[in-house]
Amino acid sequence: QLQLQESGPGLVKPSETLSLTCSVSGGSITSSSYYWGWIRQPPGKGLEWIGIIYYSGSTYYNPSLKSRVTIFIDTSKNQFSLRLSSVTSADTAVYYCVRGIGSISWFDPWGQGTLVTVSS
Amino acid sequence: EIVMTQSPATLSVSPGERATLSCRASQDISSNLAWYQQKPGQAPRLLIYGASTRATGIPARFSGSGSGTDFTLTISSLQSEDFAVYYCQQYNNWPPMYTFGQGTKLEIK
């Protein structure tokens, strides 16, 4: 059974870069059928798609975050990662890593999520 | 950007009764719609994709319908574990630009 697990700092200072990694177990990140992505949820609010990546390295980002987001993949470690630069308090959220079934798709499964707080 | 609007924001239903949740897209998305369930402190769980196909392991009391701009999630006989927040998500764009509804909270009446 495929499982996703987020890891990274829970506290980031304003203007710095948020970095998270998603470790994939129970399946290969190089499968041609899937994309891998990030979604976030501010406390008490709804879901916002951040971006997706294919094992080849192709990426697609939410236009509202595109200037600050990088998603990259490490096939040797079966992991993919998120970097979000110049963070503000508005970036405080639970960050989920997800698998997409193809490039235009729903998301399943989801990681358990990790809370990242932006504060000095 | 395709805007997804869910209604109502909160729905109060008694256990054993039927719940009907709505999701409307700002433009035609064919059947490219998914539904998720989220319980407090947990990640969302996929319930329905393709507007009406239940995900693996999802009970038959959950059903989805609709196409184009109007969609419905129906829970035929509410169980205690069904009280949660439900989100719809569209995946109709190319290049990809996924958007979610704001959620419907299903609470015990």
Coordinates of C-alpha atoms in Angstrom, one line a residue:
Chain A
Q1 CA 0.0 0.0 0.0
L2 CA 1.4 3.3 -1.0
Q3 CA 2.2 5.7 1.8
L4 CA 3.4 9.3 1.8
Q5 CA 5.2 11.0 4.6
E6 CA 6.0 14.7 4.9
S7 CA 9.0 15.9 6.8
G8 CA 10.7 19.3 7.5
P9 CA 10.9 22.2 9.9
G10 CA 7.7 23.2 11.6
L11 CA 8.8 26.8 12.1
V12 CA 10.1 29.1 9.5
K13 CA 11.0 32.8 9.8
P14 CA 9.3 35.4 7.6
S15 CA 11.2 36.1 4.4
E16 CA 13.0 32.8 4.6
T17 CA 12.5 29.6 2.5
L18 CA 10.1 26.8 3.5
S19 CA 11.5 23.3 2.6
L20 CA 9.6 20.1 2.9
T21 CA 10.3 16.6 1.7
C22 CA 7.8 13.8 0.9
S23 CA 9.0 10.2 1.3
V24 CA 7.2 7.6 -0.8
S25 CA 7.0 4.0 0.4
G26 CA 5.2 1.0 -1.0
G27 CA 5.6 2.1 -4.6
S28 CA 8.0 3.7 -7.0
I29 CA 8.1 7.4 -7.6
T30 CA 9.2 6.6 -11.2
S31 CA 5.9 5.0 -12.2
S32 CA 4.8 6.5 -15.5
S33 CA 1.2 6.6 -14.4
Y34 CA 1.5 9.1 -11.6
Y35 CA 2.3 12.7 -10.7
W36 CA 3.3 13.8 -7.3
G37 CA 2.2 17.0 -5.7
W38 CA 1.7 19.4 -2.8
I39 CA -1.5 20.9 -1.4
R40 CA -1.8 23.2 1.7
Q41 CA -4.5 24.1 4.1
P42 CA -4.3 27.2 6.4
P43 CA -5.6 26.6 9.9
G44 CA -9.4 26.4 9.8
K45 CA -9.6 27.1 6.1
G46 CA -9.9 25.2 2.8
L47 CA -7.5 23.5 0.4
E48 CA -5.1 25.1 -2.0
W49 CA -3.2 23.3 -4.7
I50 CA 0.5 24.3 -4.9
G51 CA 2.0 22.2 -7.7
I52 CA 2.8 18.8 -9.2
I53 CA 5.8 17.0 -10.6
Y54 CA 6.4 14.0 -12.9
Y55 CA 9.3 11.7 -12.4
S56 CA 10.9 13.1 -15.5
G57 CA 11.0 16.5 -13.7
S58 CA 8.2 18.2 -15.5
T59 CA 6.4 20.6 -13.2
Y60 CA 3.2 22.6 -13.1
Y61 CA 2.5 25.2 -10.4
N62 CA -0.4 27.3 -9.1
P63 CA 0.0 30.6 -10.9
S64 CA -0.6 32.5 -7.7
L65 CA 2.5 30.8 -6.1
K66 CA 4.6 30.2 -9.2
S67 CA 7.1 32.9 -8.6
R68 CA 8.0 31.5 -5.2
V69 CA 7.6 27.7 -5.6
T70 CA 10.0 25.0 -6.7
I71 CA 9.2 21.3 -6.6
F72 CA 11.9 18.8 -7.4
I73 CA 12.2 15.0 -7.3
D74 CA 14.9 12.6 -6.2
T75 CA 14.3 9.3 -7.8
S76 CA 17.2 7.6 -6.0
K77 CA 15.6 8.3 -2.7
N78 CA 12.0 7.9 -3.8
Q79 CA 11.3 11.4 -2.6
F80 CA 10.1 14.7 -3.8
S81 CA 10.4 18.1 -2.2
L82 CA 8.8 21.5 -2.0
R83 CA 10.6 24.9 -1.6
L84 CA 8.6 28.1 -1.0
S85 CA 10.6 31.2 -0.8
S86 CA 10.0 34.6 0.8
V87 CA 7.4 33.2 3.2
T88 CA 5.0 35.3 5.2
S89 CA 2.4 34.5 7.8
A90 CA -0.1 33.8 5.0
D91 CA 2.0 30.7 4.2
T92 CA 1.3 29.2 7.6
A93 CA -0.6 26.0 6.8
V94 CA -0.7 22.2 7.0
Y95 CA 1.2 21.0 3.9
Y96 CA 0.1 17.7 2.4
C97 CA 2.0 15.7 -0.2
V98 CA -0.2 13.7 -2.6
R99 CA -0.2 11.4 -5.6
G100 CA -2.1 12.3 -8.8
I101 CA -3.3 9.7 -11.2
G102 CA -2.0 11.4 -14.3
S103 CA -1.4 15.1 -14.9
I104 CA -5.1 16.0 -14.8
S105 CA -6.5 14.1 -11.9
W106 CA -7.8 13.7 -8.4
F107 CA -5.4 13.0 -5.5
D108 CA -5.0 9.7 -3.7
P109 CA -3.4 9.0 -1.3
W110 CA -2.5 11.9 0.9
G111 CA 0.3 12.2 3.4
Q112 CA -0.8 12.9 7.0
G113 CA 0.3 16.5 6.6
T114 CA 2.7 18.7 8.5
L115 CA 2.0 22.0 10.0
V116 CA 4.4 24.8 9.1
T117 CA 4.2 28.0 11.0
V118 CA 5.8 31.2 9.7
S119 CA 6.8 33.4 12.7
S120 CA 9.8 35.2 14.0
Chain B
E1 CA -9.5 30.0 -12.8
I2 CA -12.4 27.7 -12.3
V3 CA -14.2 28.6 -9.1
M4 CA -15.9 25.8 -7.2
T5 CA -18.8 26.8 -4.9
Q6 CA -20.2 24.3 -2.4
S7 CA -23.5 24.6 -0.6
P8 CA -24.6 24.7 2.1
A9 CA -21.6 25.7 4.2
T10 CA -23.0 23.7 7.1
L11 CA -25.6 20.8 6.9
S12 CA -27.3 19.4 10.0
V13 CA -28.6 15.9 9.6
S14 CA -29.7 13.2 12.0
P15 CA -28.0 9.7 11.9
G16 CA -29.8 7.4 9.6
E17 CA -31.1 10.2 7.4
R18 CA -29.9 11.1 3.9
A19 CA -27.5 14.0 3.3
T20 CA -27.2 15.9 0.0
L21 CA -24.2 18.1 -0.6
S22 CA -23.9 20.4 -3.7
C23 CA -20.9 21.6 -5.7
R24 CA -21.1 24.1 -8.6
A25 CA -18.4 24.9 -11.1
S26 CA -18.0 28.4 -12.7
Q27 CA -17.7 26.7 -16.1
D28 CA -18.2 23.3 -17.7
I29 CA -15.9 20.7 -16.2
S30 CA -17.5 17.7 -17.8
S31 CA -17.2 14.9 -15.2
N32 CA -13.8 15.9 -14.0
L33 CA -14.8 16.2 -10.3
A34 CA -13.7 14.5 -7.1
W35 CA -15.1 14.5 -3.6
Y36 CA -13.0 14.2 -0.4
Q37 CA -13.9 13.7 3.3
Q38 CA -11.9 15.3 6.0
K39 CA -12.2 14.6 9.7
P40 CA -10.6 16.8 12.4
G41 CA -6.8 16.5 12.5
Q42 CA -6.7 14.1 9.5
A43 CA -5.8 14.4 5.8
P44 CA -8.6 14.5 3.3
R45 CA -9.6 11.1 2.0
L46 CA -10.8 10.5 -1.6
L47 CA -14.4 9.4 -1.8
I48 CA -15.4 9.9 -5.4
Y49 CA -13.7 10.6 -8.7
G50 CA -15.0 11.1 -12.2
A51 CA -18.1 12.7 -10.6
S52 CA -19.6 9.3 -9.8
T53 CA -17.0 6.5 -9.3
R54 CA -16.4 5.5 -5.7
A55 CA -12.8 5.1 -4.7
T56 CA -11.5 1.8 -3.4
G57 CA -13.0 0.9 0.0
I58 CA -15.6 3.6 0.0
P59 CA -19.0 2.3 1.2
A60 CA -21.9 2.1 -1.2
R61 CA -23.9 4.7 0.9
F62 CA -21.7 7.4 -0.7
S63 CA -22.7 8.3 -4.3
G64 CA -21.9 11.1 -6.6
S65 CA -23.8 12.5 -9.6
G66 CA -23.8 15.4 -12.0
S67 CA -21.8 16.7 -15.0
G68 CA -21.0 20.0 -16.6
T69 CA -21.4 22.6 -13.8
D70 CA -23.6 21.0 -11.1
F71 CA -22.7 18.1 -8.9
T72 CA -24.1 16.3 -5.9
L73 CA -22.7 14.0 -3.2
T74 CA -25.3 11.9 -1.5
I75 CA -24.8 9.9 1.7
S76 CA -27.8 7.6 1.8
S77 CA -28.0 6.7 5.5
L78 CA -25.7 8.7 7.7
Q79 CA -23.4 6.8 10.1
S80 CA -21.7 8.5 13.1
E81 CA -18.3 8.3 11.3
D82 CA -19.7 10.3 8.3
F83 CA -19.9 13.6 10.2
A84 CA -17.0 15.6 8.7
V85 CA -16.1 18.3 6.2
Y86 CA -16.5 17.4 2.5
Y87 CA -14.7 19.1 -0.3
C88 CA -15.1 19.0 -4.1
Q89 CA -12.2 19.4 -6.5
Q90 CA -12.2 20.0 -10.2
Y91 CA -9.4 18.7 -12.5
N92 CA -10.5 19.9 -15.9
N93 CA -7.8 22.4 -16.9
W94 CA -4.8 22.1 -19.1
P95 CA -2.2 23.1 -18.1
P96 CA -3.2 21.8 -14.7
M97 CA -4.8 24.3 -12.3
Y98 CA -6.7 22.4 -9.7
T99 CA -9.3 24.1 -7.5
F100 CA -11.3 23.1 -4.5
G101 CA -14.6 24.2 -3.1
Q102 CA -14.7 25.9 0.3
G103 CA -16.1 22.8 2.0
T104 CA -19.4 21.7 3.5
K105 CA -19.4 20.8 7.2
L106 CA -21.8 17.9 7.9
E107 CA -22.8 18.0 11.5
I108 CA -25.1 15.9 13.7
K109 CA -28.6 17.3 14.2

